[in-house]
């Protein structure tokens, strides 16, 4: 009986820990996408371009610009890089500093 209580408690703690880690991962992922979204939107506005005009100039579909500016995370890296090249930037692997 005592062993069952410990296992149940341990299992419950593990589930809470897993949920917390998942929330943290989603938060960090959203934060990074928001950073990209803000960058692209601000730079596009500095050029006084609509989303449609910017999509045409960067060679991507309007939906790509909208997804980027909304912070969506299901984007093609090559399309994001086409957009960022308009500002002389690119996405690539970065070493995480601990």
PDB file of N, CA and C in Angstrom:
ATOM      1  N   UNK A   1       0.821  -1.194   0.000  1.00  0.00           N
ATOM      2  CA  UNK A   1       0.000   0.000   0.000  1.00  0.00           C
ATOM      3  C   UNK A   1       0.864   1.256   0.000  1.00  0.00           C
ATOM      4  N   UNK A   2       1.861   1.320   0.854  1.00  0.00           N
ATOM      5  CA  UNK A   2       2.749   2.481   0.940  1.00  0.00           C
ATOM      6  C   UNK A   2       3.475   2.689  -0.385  1.00  0.00           C
ATOM      7  N   UNK A   3       3.897   1.619  -1.017  1.00  0.00           N
ATOM      8  CA  UNK A   3       4.619   1.716  -2.285  1.00  0.00           C
ATOM      9  C   UNK A   3       3.702   2.298  -3.365  1.00  0.00           C
ATOM     10  N   UNK A   4       2.452   1.883  -3.411  1.00  0.00           N
ATOM     11  CA  UNK A   4       1.493   2.406  -4.385  1.00  0.00           C
ATOM     12  C   UNK A   4       1.319   3.910  -4.227  1.00  0.00           C
ATOM     13  N   UNK A   5       1.242   4.402  -3.016  1.00  0.00           N
ATOM     14  CA  UNK A   5       1.073   5.833  -2.749  1.00  0.00           C
ATOM     15  C   UNK A   5       2.290   6.605  -3.256  1.00  0.00           C
ATOM     16  N   UNK A   6       3.470   6.105  -3.004  1.00  0.00           N
ATOM     17  CA  UNK A   6       4.702   6.766  -3.448  1.00  0.00           C
ATOM     18  C   UNK A   6       4.766   6.789  -4.971  1.00  0.00           C
ATOM     19  N   UNK A   7       4.432   5.680  -5.616  1.00  0.00           N
ATOM     20  CA  UNK A   7       4.462   5.615  -7.082  1.00  0.00           C
ATOM     21  C   UNK A   7       3.449   6.574  -7.668  1.00  0.00           C
ATOM     22  N   UNK A   8       2.236   6.619  -7.105  1.00  0.00           N
ATOM     23  CA  UNK A   8       1.218   7.534  -7.609  1.00  0.00           C
ATOM     24  C   UNK A   8       1.651   8.976  -7.435  1.00  0.00           C
ATOM     25  N   UNK A   9       2.208   9.289  -6.290  1.00  0.00           N
ATOM     26  CA  UNK A   9       2.671  10.655  -6.042  1.00  0.00           C
ATOM     27  C   UNK A   9       3.798  10.999  -7.003  1.00  0.00           C
ATOM     28  N   UNK A  10       4.714  10.090  -7.182  1.00  0.00           N
ATOM     29  CA  UNK A  10       5.839  10.315  -8.071  1.00  0.00           C
ATOM     30  C   UNK A  10       5.358  10.499  -9.509  1.00  0.00           C
ATOM     31  N   UNK A  11       4.395   9.684  -9.931  1.00  0.00           N
ATOM     32  CA  UNK A  11       3.855   9.769 -11.276  1.00  0.00           C
ATOM     33  C   UNK A  11       3.152  11.118 -11.477  1.00  0.00           C
ATOM     34  N   UNK A  12       2.408  11.551 -10.487  1.00  0.00           N
ATOM     35  CA  UNK A  12       1.710  12.826 -10.547  1.00  0.00           C
ATOM     36  C   UNK A  12       2.702  13.992 -10.619  1.00  0.00           C
ATOM     37  N   UNK A  13       3.749  13.934  -9.814  1.00  0.00           N
ATOM     38  CA  UNK A  13       4.786  14.977  -9.848  1.00  0.00           C
ATOM     39  C   UNK A  13       5.455  15.023 -11.216  1.00  0.00           C
ATOM     40  N   UNK A  14       5.709  13.853 -11.791  1.00  0.00           N
ATOM     41  CA  UNK A  14       6.353  13.780 -13.102  1.00  0.00           C
ATOM     42  C   UNK A  14       5.451  14.403 -14.171  1.00  0.00           C
ATOM     43  N   UNK A  15       4.159  14.132 -14.102  1.00  0.00           N
ATOM     44  CA  UNK A  15       3.231  14.717 -15.068  1.00  0.00           C
ATOM     45  C   UNK A  15       3.205  16.237 -14.947  1.00  0.00           C
ATOM     46  N   UNK A  16       3.206  16.745 -13.734  1.00  0.00           N
ATOM     47  CA  UNK A  16       3.240  18.197 -13.533  1.00  0.00           C
ATOM     48  C   UNK A  16       4.530  18.783 -14.086  1.00  0.00           C
ATOM     49  N   UNK A  17       5.639  18.103 -13.859  1.00  0.00           N
ATOM     50  CA  UNK A  17       6.940  18.563 -14.348  1.00  0.00           C
ATOM     51  C   UNK A  17       6.958  18.579 -15.875  1.00  0.00           C
ATOM     52  N   UNK A  18       6.429  17.532 -16.493  1.00  0.00           N
ATOM     53  CA  UNK A  18       6.391  17.456 -17.952  1.00  0.00           C
ATOM     54  C   UNK A  18       5.545  18.595 -18.515  1.00  0.00           C
ATOM     55  N   UNK A  19       4.384  18.852 -17.909  1.00  0.00           N
ATOM     56  CA  UNK A  19       3.531  19.954 -18.359  1.00  0.00           C
ATOM     57  C   UNK A  19       4.263  21.287 -18.250  1.00  0.00           C
ATOM     58  N   UNK A  20       4.966  21.495 -17.147  1.00  0.00           N
ATOM     59  CA  UNK A  20       5.707  22.746 -16.953  1.00  0.00           C
ATOM     60  C   UNK A  20       6.776  22.909 -18.032  1.00  0.00           C
ATOM     61  N   UNK A  21       7.500  21.831 -18.329  1.00  0.00           N
ATOM     62  CA  UNK A  21       8.550  21.884 -19.346  1.00  0.00           C
ATOM     63  C   UNK A  21       7.939  22.187 -20.716  1.00  0.00           C
ATOM     64  N   UNK A  22       6.813  21.557 -21.023  1.00  0.00           N
ATOM     65  CA  UNK A  22       6.162  21.817 -22.308  1.00  0.00           C
ATOM     66  C   UNK A  22       5.707  23.268 -22.424  1.00  0.00           C
ATOM     67  N   UNK A  23       5.131  23.799 -21.352  1.00  0.00           N
ATOM     68  CA  UNK A  23       4.730  25.213 -21.367  1.00  0.00           C
ATOM     69  C   UNK A  23       5.939  26.123 -21.565  1.00  0.00           C
ATOM     70  N   UNK A  24       7.034  25.805 -20.924  1.00  0.00           N
ATOM     71  CA  UNK A  24       8.249  26.598 -21.068  1.00  0.00           C
ATOM     72  C   UNK A  24       8.763  26.560 -22.503  1.00  0.00           C
ATOM     73  N   UNK A  25       8.769  25.387 -23.100  1.00  0.00           N
ATOM     74  CA  UNK A  25       9.227  25.247 -24.482  1.00  0.00           C
ATOM     75  C   UNK A  25       8.335  26.065 -25.413  1.00  0.00           C
ATOM     76  N   UNK A  26       7.024  25.957 -25.228  1.00  0.00           N
ATOM     77  CA  UNK A  26       6.100  26.720 -26.074  1.00  0.00           C
ATOM     78  C   UNK A  26       6.281  28.222 -25.889  1.00  0.00           C
ATOM     79  N   UNK A  27       6.520  28.659 -24.657  1.00  0.00           N
ATOM     80  CA  UNK A  27       6.737  30.076 -24.398  1.00  0.00           C
ATOM     81  C   UNK A  27       7.993  30.568 -25.105  1.00  0.00           C
ATOM     82  N   UNK A  28       9.075  29.814 -24.965  1.00  0.00           N
ATOM     83  CA  UNK A  28      10.328  30.222 -25.594  1.00  0.00           C
ATOM     84  C   UNK A  28      10.209  30.228 -27.103  1.00  0.00           C
ATOM     85  N   UNK A  29       9.509  29.239 -27.642  1.00  0.00           N
ATOM     86  CA  UNK A  29       9.313  29.175 -29.084  1.00  0.00           C
ATOM     87  C   UNK A  29       8.511  30.381 -29.552  1.00  0.00           C
ATOM     88  N   UNK A  30       7.454  30.706 -28.838  1.00  0.00           N
ATOM     89  CA  UNK A  30       6.626  31.856 -29.196  1.00  0.00           C
ATOM     90  C   UNK A  30       7.420  33.148 -29.089  1.00  0.00           C
ATOM     91  N   UNK A  31       8.245  33.272 -28.055  1.00  0.00           N
ATOM     92  CA  UNK A  31       9.039  34.481 -27.871  1.00  0.00           C
ATOM     93  C   UNK A  31       9.950  34.707 -29.061  1.00  0.00           C
ATOM     94  N   UNK A  32      10.631  33.655 -29.501  1.00  0.00           N
ATOM     95  CA  UNK A  32      11.551  33.811 -30.624  1.00  0.00           C
ATOM     96  C   UNK A  32      10.811  34.164 -31.906  1.00  0.00           C
ATOM     97  N   UNK A  33       9.627  33.563 -32.123  1.00  0.00           N
ATOM     98  CA  UNK A  33       8.853  33.884 -33.311  1.00  0.00           C
ATOM     99  C   UNK A  33       8.325  35.312 -33.229  1.00  0.00           C
ATOM    100  N   UNK A  34       7.962  35.746 -32.034  1.00  0.00           N
ATOM    101  CA  UNK A  34       7.505  37.127 -31.871  1.00  0.00           C
ATOM    102  C   UNK A  34       8.628  38.111 -32.180  1.00  0.00           C
ATOM    103  N   UNK A  35       9.832  37.750 -31.819  1.00  0.00           N
ATOM    104  CA  UNK A  35      10.997  38.601 -32.103  1.00  0.00           C
ATOM    105  C   UNK A  35      11.177  38.758 -33.612  1.00  0.00           C
ATOM    106  N   UNK A  36      11.067  37.660 -34.340  1.00  0.00           N
ATOM    107  CA  UNK A  36      11.168  37.690 -35.797  1.00  0.00           C
ATOM    108  C   UNK A  36      10.010  38.492 -36.381  1.00  0.00           C
ATOM    109  N   UNK A  37       8.804  38.259 -35.881  1.00  0.00           N
ATOM    110  CA  UNK A  37       7.619  38.961 -36.374  1.00  0.00           C
ATOM    111  C   UNK A  37       7.762  40.468 -36.203  1.00  0.00           C
ATOM    112  N   UNK A  38       8.203  40.882 -35.036  1.00  0.00           N
ATOM    113  CA  UNK A  38       8.386  42.317 -34.762  1.00  0.00           C
ATOM    114  C   UNK A  38       9.436  42.918 -35.674  1.00  0.00           C
ATOM    115  N   UNK A  39      10.536  42.214 -35.852  1.00  0.00           N
ATOM    116  CA  UNK A  39      11.619  42.699 -36.712  1.00  0.00           C
ATOM    117  C   UNK A  39      11.114  42.926 -38.135  1.00  0.00           C
ATOM    118  N   UNK A  40      10.478  41.914 -38.711  1.00  0.00           N
ATOM    119  CA  UNK A  40      10.021  42.008 -40.102  1.00  0.00           C
ATOM    120  C   UNK A  40       8.961  43.094 -40.249  1.00  0.00           C
ATOM    121  N   UNK A  41       8.013  43.123 -39.354  1.00  0.00           N
ATOM    122  CA  UNK A  41       6.933  44.111 -39.447  1.00  0.00           C
ATOM    123  C   UNK A  41       7.466  45.539 -39.336  1.00  0.00           C
ATOM    124  N   UNK A  42       8.348  45.771 -38.366  1.00  0.00           N
ATOM    125  CA  UNK A  42       8.922  47.122 -38.203  1.00  0.00           C
ATOM    126  C   UNK A  42       9.739  47.541 -39.415  1.00  0.00           C
ATOM    127  N   UNK A  43      10.559  46.627 -39.920  1.00  0.00           N
ATOM    128  CA  UNK A  43      11.388  46.965 -41.088  1.00  0.00           C
ATOM    129  C   UNK A  43      10.538  47.202 -42.331  1.00  0.00           C
ATOM    130  N   UNK A  44       9.491  46.404 -42.512  1.00  0.00           N
ATOM    131  CA  UNK A  44       8.588  46.599 -43.650  1.00  0.00           C
ATOM    132  C   UNK A  44       7.922  47.970 -43.572  1.00  0.00           C
ATOM    133  N   UNK A  45       7.484  48.339 -42.379  1.00  0.00           N
ATOM    134  CA  UNK A  45       6.823  49.642 -42.208  1.00  0.00           C
ATOM    135  C   UNK A  45       7.797  50.792 -42.414  1.00  0.00           C
ATOM    136  N   UNK A  46       9.063  50.591 -42.037  1.00  0.00           N
ATOM    137  CA  UNK A  46      10.072  51.635 -42.268  1.00  0.00           C
ATOM    138  C   UNK A  46      10.226  51.904 -43.766  1.00  0.00           C
ATOM    139  N   UNK A  47      10.014  50.870 -44.567  1.00  0.00           N
ATOM    140  CA  UNK A  47      10.091  51.022 -46.022  1.00  0.00           C
ATOM    141  C   UNK A  47       8.771  51.525 -46.611  1.00  0.00           C
ATOM    142  N   UNK A  48       7.782  51.744 -45.766  1.00  0.00           N
ATOM    143  CA  UNK A  48       6.452  52.206 -46.180  1.00  0.00           C
ATOM    144  C   UNK A  48       5.824  51.277 -47.211  1.00  0.00           C
ATOM    145  N   UNK A  49       5.958  49.977 -46.971  1.00  0.00           N
ATOM    146  CA  UNK A  49       5.383  48.987 -47.883  1.00  0.00           C
ATOM    147  C   UNK A  49       4.208  48.287 -47.218  1.00  0.00           C
ATOM    148  N   UNK A  50       3.189  47.988 -48.012  1.00  0.00           N
ATOM    149  CA  UNK A  50       2.109  47.140 -47.516  1.00  0.00           C
ATOM    150  C   UNK A  50       2.614  45.692 -47.508  1.00  0.00           C
ATOM    151  N   UNK A  51       1.869  44.827 -46.870  1.00  0.00           N
ATOM    152  CA  UNK A  51       2.259  43.413 -46.882  1.00  0.00           C
ATOM    153  C   UNK A  51       2.281  42.875 -48.310  1.00  0.00           C
ATOM    154  N   UNK A  52       1.320  43.297 -49.123  1.00  0.00           N
ATOM    155  CA  UNK A  52       1.255  42.840 -50.516  1.00  0.00           C
ATOM    156  C   UNK A  52       2.478  43.297 -51.315  1.00  0.00           C
ATOM    157  N   UNK A  53       2.821  44.569 -51.167  1.00  0.00           N
ATOM    158  CA  UNK A  53       3.989  45.107 -51.883  1.00  0.00           C
ATOM    159  C   UNK A  53       5.269  44.414 -51.433  1.00  0.00           C
ATOM    160  N   UNK A  54       5.365  44.197 -50.140  1.00  0.00           N
ATOM    161  CA  UNK A  54       6.561  43.559 -49.600  1.00  0.00           C
ATOM    162  C   UNK A  54       6.677  42.112 -50.079  1.00  0.00           C
ATOM    163  N   UNK A  55       5.544  41.416 -50.131  1.00  0.00           N
ATOM    164  CA  UNK A  55       5.543  40.039 -50.633  1.00  0.00           C
ATOM    165  C   UNK A  55       6.026  40.000 -52.078  1.00  0.00           C
ATOM    166  N   UNK A  56       5.529  40.914 -52.901  1.00  0.00           N
ATOM    167  CA  UNK A  56       5.945  40.977 -54.312  1.00  0.00           C
ATOM    168  C   UNK A  56       7.440  41.235 -54.439  1.00  0.00           C
ATOM    169  N   UNK A  57       7.931  42.200 -53.686  1.00  0.00           N
ATOM    170  CA  UNK A  57       9.358  42.558 -53.768  1.00  0.00           C
ATOM    171  C   UNK A  57      10.275  41.456 -53.262  1.00  0.00           C
ATOM    172  N   UNK A  58       9.824  40.732 -52.249  1.00  0.00           N
ATOM    173  CA  UNK A  58      10.688  39.689 -51.680  1.00  0.00           C
ATOM    174  C   UNK A  58      10.518  38.347 -52.375  1.00  0.00           C
ATOM    175  N   UNK A  59       9.514  38.241 -53.267  1.00  0.00           N
ATOM    176  CA  UNK A  59       9.345  37.014 -54.045  1.00  0.00           C
ATOM    177  C   UNK A  59       8.678  35.871 -53.300  1.00  0.00           C
ATOM    178  N   UNK A  60       7.841  36.208 -52.329  1.00  0.00           N
ATOM    179  CA  UNK A  60       7.091  35.180 -51.605  1.00  0.00           C
ATOM    180  C   UNK A  60       5.605  35.513 -51.659  1.00  0.00           C
ATOM    181  N   UNK A  61       4.794  34.539 -51.297  1.00  0.00           N
ATOM    182  CA  UNK A  61       3.349  34.755 -51.271  1.00  0.00           C
ATOM    183  C   UNK A  61       2.968  35.676 -50.105  1.00  0.00           C
ATOM    184  N   UNK A  62       1.863  36.354 -50.261  1.00  0.00           N
ATOM    185  CA  UNK A  62       1.352  37.225 -49.209  1.00  0.00           C
ATOM    186  C   UNK A  62       1.139  36.449 -47.912  1.00  0.00           C
ATOM    187  N   UNK A  63       0.699  35.212 -48.008  1.00  0.00           N
ATOM    188  CA  UNK A  63       0.469  34.401 -46.801  1.00  0.00           C
ATOM    189  C   UNK A  63       1.746  34.195 -46.001  1.00  0.00           C
ATOM    190  N   UNK A  64       2.883  34.143 -46.677  1.00  0.00           N
ATOM    191  CA  UNK A  64       4.163  33.987 -45.973  1.00  0.00           C
ATOM    192  C   UNK A  64       4.432  35.212 -45.108  1.00  0.00           C
ATOM    193  N   UNK A  65       4.238  36.394 -45.671  1.00  0.00           N
ATOM    194  CA  UNK A  65       4.447  37.633 -44.912  1.00  0.00           C
ATOM    195  C   UNK A  65       3.494  37.685 -43.727  1.00  0.00           C
ATOM    196  N   UNK A  66       2.249  37.342 -43.971  1.00  0.00           N
ATOM    197  CA  UNK A  66       1.267  37.360 -42.879  1.00  0.00           C
ATOM    198  C   UNK A  66       1.635  36.380 -41.771  1.00  0.00           C
ATOM    199  N   UNK A  67       2.045  35.175 -42.146  1.00  0.00           N
ATOM    200  CA  UNK A  67       2.439  34.172 -41.136  1.00  0.00           C
ATOM    201  C   UNK A  67       3.635  34.655 -40.322  1.00  0.00           C
ATOM    202  N   UNK A  68       4.612  35.239 -40.989  1.00  0.00           N
ATOM    203  CA  UNK A  68       5.792  35.740 -40.280  1.00  0.00           C
ATOM    204  C   UNK A  68       5.382  36.827 -39.291  1.00  0.00           C
ATOM    205  N   UNK A  69       4.599  37.789 -39.761  1.00  0.00           N
ATOM    206  CA  UNK A  69       4.215  38.917 -38.914  1.00  0.00           C
ATOM    207  C   UNK A  69       3.246  38.518 -37.794  1.00  0.00           C
ATOM    208  N   UNK A  70       2.577  37.391 -37.941  1.00  0.00           N
ATOM    209  CA  UNK A  70       1.696  36.891 -36.883  1.00  0.00           C
ATOM    210  C   UNK A  70       2.446  35.987 -35.907  1.00  0.00           C
ATOM    211  N   UNK A  71       3.716  35.728 -36.182  1.00  0.00           N
ATOM    212  CA  UNK A  71       4.512  34.902 -35.284  1.00  0.00           C
ATOM    213  C   UNK A  71       4.260  33.416 -35.407  1.00  0.00           C
ATOM    214  N   UNK A  72       3.734  32.984 -36.545  1.00  0.00           N
ATOM    215  CA  UNK A  72       3.488  31.555 -36.752  1.00  0.00           C
ATOM    216  C   UNK A  72       4.817  30.816 -36.798  1.00  0.00           C
ATOM    217  N   UNK A  73       4.803  29.562 -36.368  1.00  0.00           N
ATOM    218  CA  UNK A  73       6.063  28.820 -36.322  1.00  0.00           C
ATOM    219  C   UNK A  73       6.168  27.727 -37.381  1.00  0.00           C
ATOM    220  N   UNK A  74       5.186  27.601 -38.253  1.00  0.00           N
ATOM    221  CA  UNK A  74       5.238  26.578 -39.298  1.00  0.00           C
ATOM    222  C   UNK A  74       5.617  27.218 -40.633  1.00  0.00           C
ATOM    223  N   UNK A  75       6.817  27.759 -40.678  1.00  0.00           N
ATOM    224  CA  UNK A  75       7.282  28.490 -41.850  1.00  0.00           C
ATOM    225  C   UNK A  75       8.441  27.764 -42.526  1.00  0.00           C
ATOM    226  N   UNK A  76       8.549  27.961 -43.800  1.00  0.00           N
ATOM    227  CA  UNK A  76       9.677  27.425 -44.550  1.00  0.00           C
ATOM    228  C   UNK A  76      10.896  28.319 -44.307  1.00  0.00           C
ATOM    229  N   UNK A  77      11.998  27.703 -43.925  1.00  0.00           N
ATOM    230  CA  UNK A  77      13.221  28.466 -43.659  1.00  0.00           C
ATOM    231  C   UNK A  77      13.677  29.223 -44.908  1.00  0.00           C
ATOM    232  N   UNK A  78      13.566  28.608 -46.068  1.00  0.00           N
ATOM    233  CA  UNK A  78      14.008  29.285 -47.294  1.00  0.00           C
ATOM    234  C   UNK A  78      13.153  30.522 -47.579  1.00  0.00           C
ATOM    235  N   UNK A  79      11.854  30.448 -47.288  1.00  0.00           N
ATOM    236  CA  UNK A  79      10.988  31.614 -47.523  1.00  0.00           C
ATOM    237  C   UNK A  79      11.260  32.716 -46.504  1.00  0.00           C
ATOM    238  N   UNK A  80      11.497  32.327 -45.264  1.00  0.00           N
ATOM    239  CA  UNK A  80      11.844  33.325 -44.248  1.00  0.00           C
ATOM    240  C   UNK A  80      13.142  34.014 -44.650  1.00  0.00           C
ATOM    241  N   UNK A  81      14.103  33.251 -45.133  1.00  0.00           N
ATOM    242  CA  UNK A  81      15.374  33.851 -45.550  1.00  0.00           C
ATOM    243  C   UNK A  81      15.207  34.771 -46.759  1.00  0.00           C
ATOM    244  N   UNK A  82      14.297  34.454 -47.662  1.00  0.00           N
ATOM    245  CA  UNK A  82      14.026  35.371 -48.787  1.00  0.00           C
ATOM    246  C   UNK A  82      13.545  36.718 -48.270  1.00  0.00           C
ATOM    247  N   UNK A  83      12.667  36.667 -47.275  1.00  0.00           N
ATOM    248  CA  UNK A  83      12.138  37.898 -46.684  1.00  0.00           C
ATOM    249  C   UNK A  83      13.261  38.654 -45.979  1.00  0.00           C
ATOM    250  N   UNK A  84      14.039  37.952 -45.168  1.00  0.00           N
ATOM    251  CA  UNK A  84      15.104  38.604 -44.408  1.00  0.00           C
ATOM    252  C   UNK A  84      16.208  39.164 -45.296  1.00  0.00           C
ATOM    253  N   UNK A  85      16.421  38.578 -46.459  1.00  0.00           N
ATOM    254  CA  UNK A  85      17.433  39.095 -47.384  1.00  0.00           C
ATOM    255  C   UNK A  85      17.107  40.519 -47.838  1.00  0.00           C
ATOM    256  N   UNK A  86      15.834  40.872 -47.803  1.00  0.00           N
ATOM    257  CA  UNK A  86      15.437  42.249 -48.146  1.00  0.00           C
ATOM    258  C   UNK A  86      16.085  43.249 -47.191  1.00  0.00           C
ATOM    259  N   UNK A  87      16.448  42.795 -45.995  1.00  0.00           N
ATOM    260  CA  UNK A  87      17.054  43.664 -44.983  1.00  0.00           C
ATOM    261  C   UNK A  87      18.527  43.330 -44.765  1.00  0.00           C
ATOM    262  N   UNK A  88      19.067  42.456 -45.609  1.00  0.00           N
ATOM    263  CA  UNK A  88      20.462  42.069 -45.455  1.00  0.00           C
ATOM    264  C   UNK A  88      20.690  41.115 -44.295  1.00  0.00           C
ATOM    265  N   UNK A  89      19.682  40.322 -43.938  1.00  0.00           N
ATOM    266  CA  UNK A  89      19.778  39.362 -42.838  1.00  0.00           C
ATOM    267  C   UNK A  89      19.457  37.955 -43.317  1.00  0.00           C
ATOM    268  N   UNK A  90      19.779  36.986 -42.500  1.00  0.00           N
ATOM    269  CA  UNK A  90      19.437  35.597 -42.770  1.00  0.00           C
ATOM    270  C   UNK A  90      19.310  34.842 -41.470  1.00  0.00           C
ATOM    271  N   UNK A  91      18.553  33.760 -41.490  1.00  0.00           N
ATOM    272  CA  UNK A  91      18.447  32.893 -40.321  1.00  0.00           C
ATOM    273  C   UNK A  91      19.442  31.753 -40.477  1.00  0.00           C
ATOM    274  N   UNK A  92      19.983  31.341 -39.383  1.00  0.00           N
ATOM    275  CA  UNK A  92      20.909  30.217 -39.400  1.00  0.00           C
ATOM    276  C   UNK A  92      21.111  29.694 -38.006  1.00  0.00           C
ATOM    277  N   UNK A  93      21.884  28.636 -37.892  1.00  0.00           N
ATOM    278  CA  UNK A  93      22.105  28.061 -36.560  1.00  0.00           C
ATOM    279  C   UNK A  93      22.960  28.978 -35.691  1.00  0.00           C
ATOM    280  N   UNK A  94      22.533  29.131 -34.457  1.00  0.00           N
ATOM    281  CA  UNK A  94      23.275  29.928 -33.489  1.00  0.00           C
ATOM    282  C   UNK A  94      23.644  29.040 -32.309  1.00  0.00           C
ATOM    283  N   UNK A  95      24.818  29.221 -31.803  1.00  0.00           N
ATOM    284  CA  UNK A  95      25.234  28.483 -30.610  1.00  0.00           C
ATOM    285  C   UNK A  95      24.542  29.104 -29.409  1.00  0.00           C
ATOM    286  N   UNK A  96      23.954  28.253 -28.597  1.00  0.00           N
ATOM    287  CA  UNK A  96      23.268  28.718 -27.392  1.00  0.00           C
ATOM    288  C   UNK A  96      24.309  28.979 -26.308  1.00  0.00           C
ATOM    289  N   UNK A  97      24.253  30.174 -25.745  1.00  0.00           N
ATOM    290  CA  UNK A  97      25.179  30.510 -24.659  1.00  0.00           C
ATOM    291  C   UNK A  97      24.552  30.105 -23.335  1.00  0.00           C
ATOM    292  N   UNK A  98      25.318  29.394 -22.536  1.00  0.00           N
ATOM    293  CA  UNK A  98      24.781  28.896 -21.259  1.00  0.00           C
ATOM    294  C   UNK A  98      25.168  29.805 -20.127  1.00  0.00           C
TER     295      UNK A  98
END
